[in-house]
Coordinates of C-alpha atoms and ligand atoms in Angstrom, one line a residue:
X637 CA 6.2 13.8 2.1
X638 CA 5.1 17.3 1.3
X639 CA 4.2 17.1 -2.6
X640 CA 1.7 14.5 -1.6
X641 CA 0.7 16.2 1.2
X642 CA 0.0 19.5 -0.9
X643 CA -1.7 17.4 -3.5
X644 CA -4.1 15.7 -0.9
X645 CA -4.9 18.8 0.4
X646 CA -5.6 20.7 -2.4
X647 CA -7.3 17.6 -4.9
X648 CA -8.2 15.2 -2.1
X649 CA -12.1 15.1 -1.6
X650 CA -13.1 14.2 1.9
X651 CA -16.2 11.9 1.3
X652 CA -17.1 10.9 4.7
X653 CA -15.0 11.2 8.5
X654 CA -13.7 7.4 6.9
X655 CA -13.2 8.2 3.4
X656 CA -10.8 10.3 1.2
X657 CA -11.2 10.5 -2.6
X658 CA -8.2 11.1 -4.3
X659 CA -9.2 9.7 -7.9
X660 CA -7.3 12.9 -9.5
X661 CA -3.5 11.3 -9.1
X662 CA -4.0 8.1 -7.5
X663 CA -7.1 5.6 -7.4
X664 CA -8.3 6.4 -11.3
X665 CA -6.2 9.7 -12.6
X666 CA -2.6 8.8 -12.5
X667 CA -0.1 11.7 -11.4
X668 CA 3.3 9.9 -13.1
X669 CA 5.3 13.0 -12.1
X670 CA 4.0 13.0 -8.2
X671 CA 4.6 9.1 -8.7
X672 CA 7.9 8.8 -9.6
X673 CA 8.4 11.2 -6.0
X674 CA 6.8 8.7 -3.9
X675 CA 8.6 6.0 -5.8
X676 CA 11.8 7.9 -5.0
X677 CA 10.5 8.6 -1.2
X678 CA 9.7 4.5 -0.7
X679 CA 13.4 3.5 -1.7
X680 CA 14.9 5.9 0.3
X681 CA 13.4 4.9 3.4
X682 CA 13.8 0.8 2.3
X683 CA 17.6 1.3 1.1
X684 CA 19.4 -0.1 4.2
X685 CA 17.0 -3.4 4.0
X686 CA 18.1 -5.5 1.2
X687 CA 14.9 -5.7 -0.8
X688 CA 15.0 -8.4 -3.3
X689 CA 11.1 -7.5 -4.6
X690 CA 7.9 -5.2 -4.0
X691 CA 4.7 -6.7 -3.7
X692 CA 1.8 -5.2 -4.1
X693 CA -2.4 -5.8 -5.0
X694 CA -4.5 -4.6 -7.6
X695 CA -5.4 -2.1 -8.9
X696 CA -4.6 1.0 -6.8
X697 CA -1.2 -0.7 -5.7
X698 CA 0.5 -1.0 -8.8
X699 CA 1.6 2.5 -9.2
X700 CA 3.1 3.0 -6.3
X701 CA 4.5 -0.3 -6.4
X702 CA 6.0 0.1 -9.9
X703 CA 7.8 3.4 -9.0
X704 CA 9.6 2.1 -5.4
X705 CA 10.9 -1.3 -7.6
X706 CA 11.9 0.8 -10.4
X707 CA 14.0 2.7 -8.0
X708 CA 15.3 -0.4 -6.0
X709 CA 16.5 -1.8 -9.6
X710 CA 13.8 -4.9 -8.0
X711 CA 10.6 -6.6 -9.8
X712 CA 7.5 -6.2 -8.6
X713 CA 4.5 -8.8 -8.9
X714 CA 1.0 -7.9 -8.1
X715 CA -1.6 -10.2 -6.0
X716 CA -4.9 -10.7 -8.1
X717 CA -8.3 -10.1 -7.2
X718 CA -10.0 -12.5 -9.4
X719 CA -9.1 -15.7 -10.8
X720 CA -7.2 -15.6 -13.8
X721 CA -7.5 -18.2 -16.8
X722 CA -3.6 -18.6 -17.2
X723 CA -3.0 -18.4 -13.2
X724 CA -4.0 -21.3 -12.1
X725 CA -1.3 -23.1 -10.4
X726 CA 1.1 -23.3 -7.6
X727 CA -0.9 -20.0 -5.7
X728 CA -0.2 -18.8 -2.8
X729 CA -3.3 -16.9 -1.4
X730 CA -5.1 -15.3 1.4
X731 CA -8.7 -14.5 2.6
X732 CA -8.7 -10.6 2.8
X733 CA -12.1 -9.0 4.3
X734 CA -12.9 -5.4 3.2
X735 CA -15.0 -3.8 6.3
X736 CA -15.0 -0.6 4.1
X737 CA -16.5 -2.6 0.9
X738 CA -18.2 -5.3 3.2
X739 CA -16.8 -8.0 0.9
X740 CA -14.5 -10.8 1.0
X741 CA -12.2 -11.7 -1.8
X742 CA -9.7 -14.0 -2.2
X743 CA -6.2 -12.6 -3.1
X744 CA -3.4 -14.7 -5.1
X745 CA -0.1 -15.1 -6.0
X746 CA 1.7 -17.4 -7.9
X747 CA 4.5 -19.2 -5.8
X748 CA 6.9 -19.1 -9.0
X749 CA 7.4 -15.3 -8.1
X750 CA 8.1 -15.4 -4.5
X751 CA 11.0 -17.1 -3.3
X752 CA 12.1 -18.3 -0.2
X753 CA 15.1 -15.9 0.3
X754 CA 13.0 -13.3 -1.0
X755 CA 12.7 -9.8 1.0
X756 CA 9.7 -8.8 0.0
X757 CA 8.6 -4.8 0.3
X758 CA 4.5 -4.9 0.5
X759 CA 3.5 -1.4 -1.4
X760 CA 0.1 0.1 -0.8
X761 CA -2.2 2.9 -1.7
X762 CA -4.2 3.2 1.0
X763 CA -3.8 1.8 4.7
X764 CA -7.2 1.1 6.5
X765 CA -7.6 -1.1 9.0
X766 CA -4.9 -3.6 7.6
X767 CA -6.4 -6.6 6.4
X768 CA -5.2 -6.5 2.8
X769 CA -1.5 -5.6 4.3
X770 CA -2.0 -8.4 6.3
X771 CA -3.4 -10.7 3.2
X772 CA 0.3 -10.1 1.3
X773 CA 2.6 -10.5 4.8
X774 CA 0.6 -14.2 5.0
X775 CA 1.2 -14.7 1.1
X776 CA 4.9 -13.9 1.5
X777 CA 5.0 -16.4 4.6
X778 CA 3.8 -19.4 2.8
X779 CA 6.4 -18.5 0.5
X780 CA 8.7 -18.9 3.1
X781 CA 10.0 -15.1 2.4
X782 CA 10.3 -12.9 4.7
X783 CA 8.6 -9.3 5.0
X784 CA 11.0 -6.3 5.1
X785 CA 8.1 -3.7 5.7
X786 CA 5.4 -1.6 4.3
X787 CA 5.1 1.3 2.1
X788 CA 1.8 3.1 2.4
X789 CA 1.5 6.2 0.2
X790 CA -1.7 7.0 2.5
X791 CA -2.0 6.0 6.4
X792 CA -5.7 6.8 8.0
X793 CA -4.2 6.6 11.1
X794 CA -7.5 6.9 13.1
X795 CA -8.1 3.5 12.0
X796 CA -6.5 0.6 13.2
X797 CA -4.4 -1.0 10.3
X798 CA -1.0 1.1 10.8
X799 CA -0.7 0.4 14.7
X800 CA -1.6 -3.7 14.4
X801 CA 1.2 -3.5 11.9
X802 CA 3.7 -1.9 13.9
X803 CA 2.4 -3.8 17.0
X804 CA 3.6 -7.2 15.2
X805 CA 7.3 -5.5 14.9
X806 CA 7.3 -4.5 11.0
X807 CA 8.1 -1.9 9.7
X808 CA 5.4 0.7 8.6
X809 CA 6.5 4.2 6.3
X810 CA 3.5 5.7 5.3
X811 CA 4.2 9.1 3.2
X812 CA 1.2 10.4 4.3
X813 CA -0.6 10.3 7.3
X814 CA -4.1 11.1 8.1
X815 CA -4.9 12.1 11.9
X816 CA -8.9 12.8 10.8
X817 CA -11.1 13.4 8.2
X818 CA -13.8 15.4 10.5
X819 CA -15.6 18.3 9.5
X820 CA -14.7 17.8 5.6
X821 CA -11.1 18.1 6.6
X822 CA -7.9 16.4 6.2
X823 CA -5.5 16.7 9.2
X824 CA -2.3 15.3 8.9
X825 CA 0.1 13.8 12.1
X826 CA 2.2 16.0 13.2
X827 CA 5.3 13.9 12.8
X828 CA 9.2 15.0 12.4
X829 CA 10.5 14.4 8.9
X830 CA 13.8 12.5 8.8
Ligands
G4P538 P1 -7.7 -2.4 4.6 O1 -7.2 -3.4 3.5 O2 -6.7 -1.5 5.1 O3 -8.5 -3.2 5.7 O4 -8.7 -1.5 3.8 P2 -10.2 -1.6 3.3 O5 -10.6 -3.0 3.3 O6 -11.0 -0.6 4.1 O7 -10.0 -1.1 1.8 C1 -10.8 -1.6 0.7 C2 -10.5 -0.8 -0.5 O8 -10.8 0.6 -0.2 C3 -9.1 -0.8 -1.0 O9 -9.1 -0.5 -2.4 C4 -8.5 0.5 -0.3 O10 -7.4 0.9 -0.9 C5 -9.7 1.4 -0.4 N1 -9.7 2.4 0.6 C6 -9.8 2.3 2.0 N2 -10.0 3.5 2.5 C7 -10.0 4.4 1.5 C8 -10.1 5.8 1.5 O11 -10.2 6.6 2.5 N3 -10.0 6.4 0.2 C9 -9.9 5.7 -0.9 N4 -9.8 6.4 -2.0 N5 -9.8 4.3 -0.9 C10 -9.8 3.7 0.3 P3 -9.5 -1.6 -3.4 O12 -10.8 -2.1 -3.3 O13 -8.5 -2.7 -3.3 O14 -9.4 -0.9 -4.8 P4 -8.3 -0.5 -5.8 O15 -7.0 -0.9 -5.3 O16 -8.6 -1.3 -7.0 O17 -8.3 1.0 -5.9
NA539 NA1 -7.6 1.4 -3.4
NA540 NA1 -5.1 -0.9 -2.6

């Protein structure tokens, strides 16, 4: 997707060869304009598979998440971090390790908002190595849903999340992907556009 593209490259700050800030439309700073694009983008590419409901995690997910369901006329529902005082029942929830963070938190979903004949769309910000994508395909299997795919605004594909994905057979469309972060630059995959 080339707006994002253009906006990573020109307000992206490449921290480390692992990490890309991009706190100026996406992780703090909101773009609602570029937003509404990659919601627009997500639905395109998910409109032959009958998705009945994005899911997503907090924070950095919602966005995104908001945008593709607004387009695919679906709700969207957003696994939680921390324990809530009203949401305390009925949960479905998984163990998700961050090896970025180096911490372990447990993610959760109330079952009343995932239903068995559910197709669920899991919406991202960021794809890493895959264990939070992974943490919301096992919460829509206890729900006895069934995955449709991912939506990742932003792929690091020299990690190892995007590949185990597609290695299990879903299906991965990440808007952007990242080939490297080397020498304080982004470099993208070269990949066709469809
Ligand atoms: P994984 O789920 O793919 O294994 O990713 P990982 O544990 O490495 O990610 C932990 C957090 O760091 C996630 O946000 C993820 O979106 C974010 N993250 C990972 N790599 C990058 C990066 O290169 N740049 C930025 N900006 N973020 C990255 P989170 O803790 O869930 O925070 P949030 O959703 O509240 O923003
Ligand atoms: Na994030
Ligand atoms: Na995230």
């Amino acid at each position: 997707m080339d707006l994002l593209k253009q906006k990573i490259q020109s307000e992206g700050k490449v921290l480390s060869n692992q990490v890309l800030k991009v706190d100026s439309f996406l992780n703090h700073q909101i773009d609602p304009v570029l937003m509404v694009e990659i919601g627009k983008e997500f639905a395109r590419r998910f409109q032959s598979e009958r998705i009945t409901k994005v899911l997503t995690i907090e924070s950095s997910g919602i966005a995104p998440g908001l945008m593709a369901a607004l387009e695919l006329q679906v709700p969207v529902v957003f696994a939680r971090k921390r324990k809530s005082l009203t949401l305390v029942n009925d949960l479905l929830t998984a163990t998700v390790h961050s090896f970025t963070k180096n911490e372990t938190n447990e993610i959760s979903v109330s079952s009343k908002f995932i239903a068995s004949d559910d197709r669920v769309l899991v919406i991202d910000d960021f794809l890493a190595n895959g264990q939070a994508a992974l943490g919301l395909a096992e919460i829509v299997n206890q729900a006895g849903a069934e995955v449709a795919g991912f939506g990742i605004v932003i792929e690091k594909s020299f990690q190892e999340g995007g590949q185990s994905l597609r290695e299990k057979g879903y299906k991965v469309e990440s808007l952007a992907r990242i080939s490297s972060l080397e020498n304080g630059e982004v470099a993208f995959l070269e990949e066709l556009e469809v």
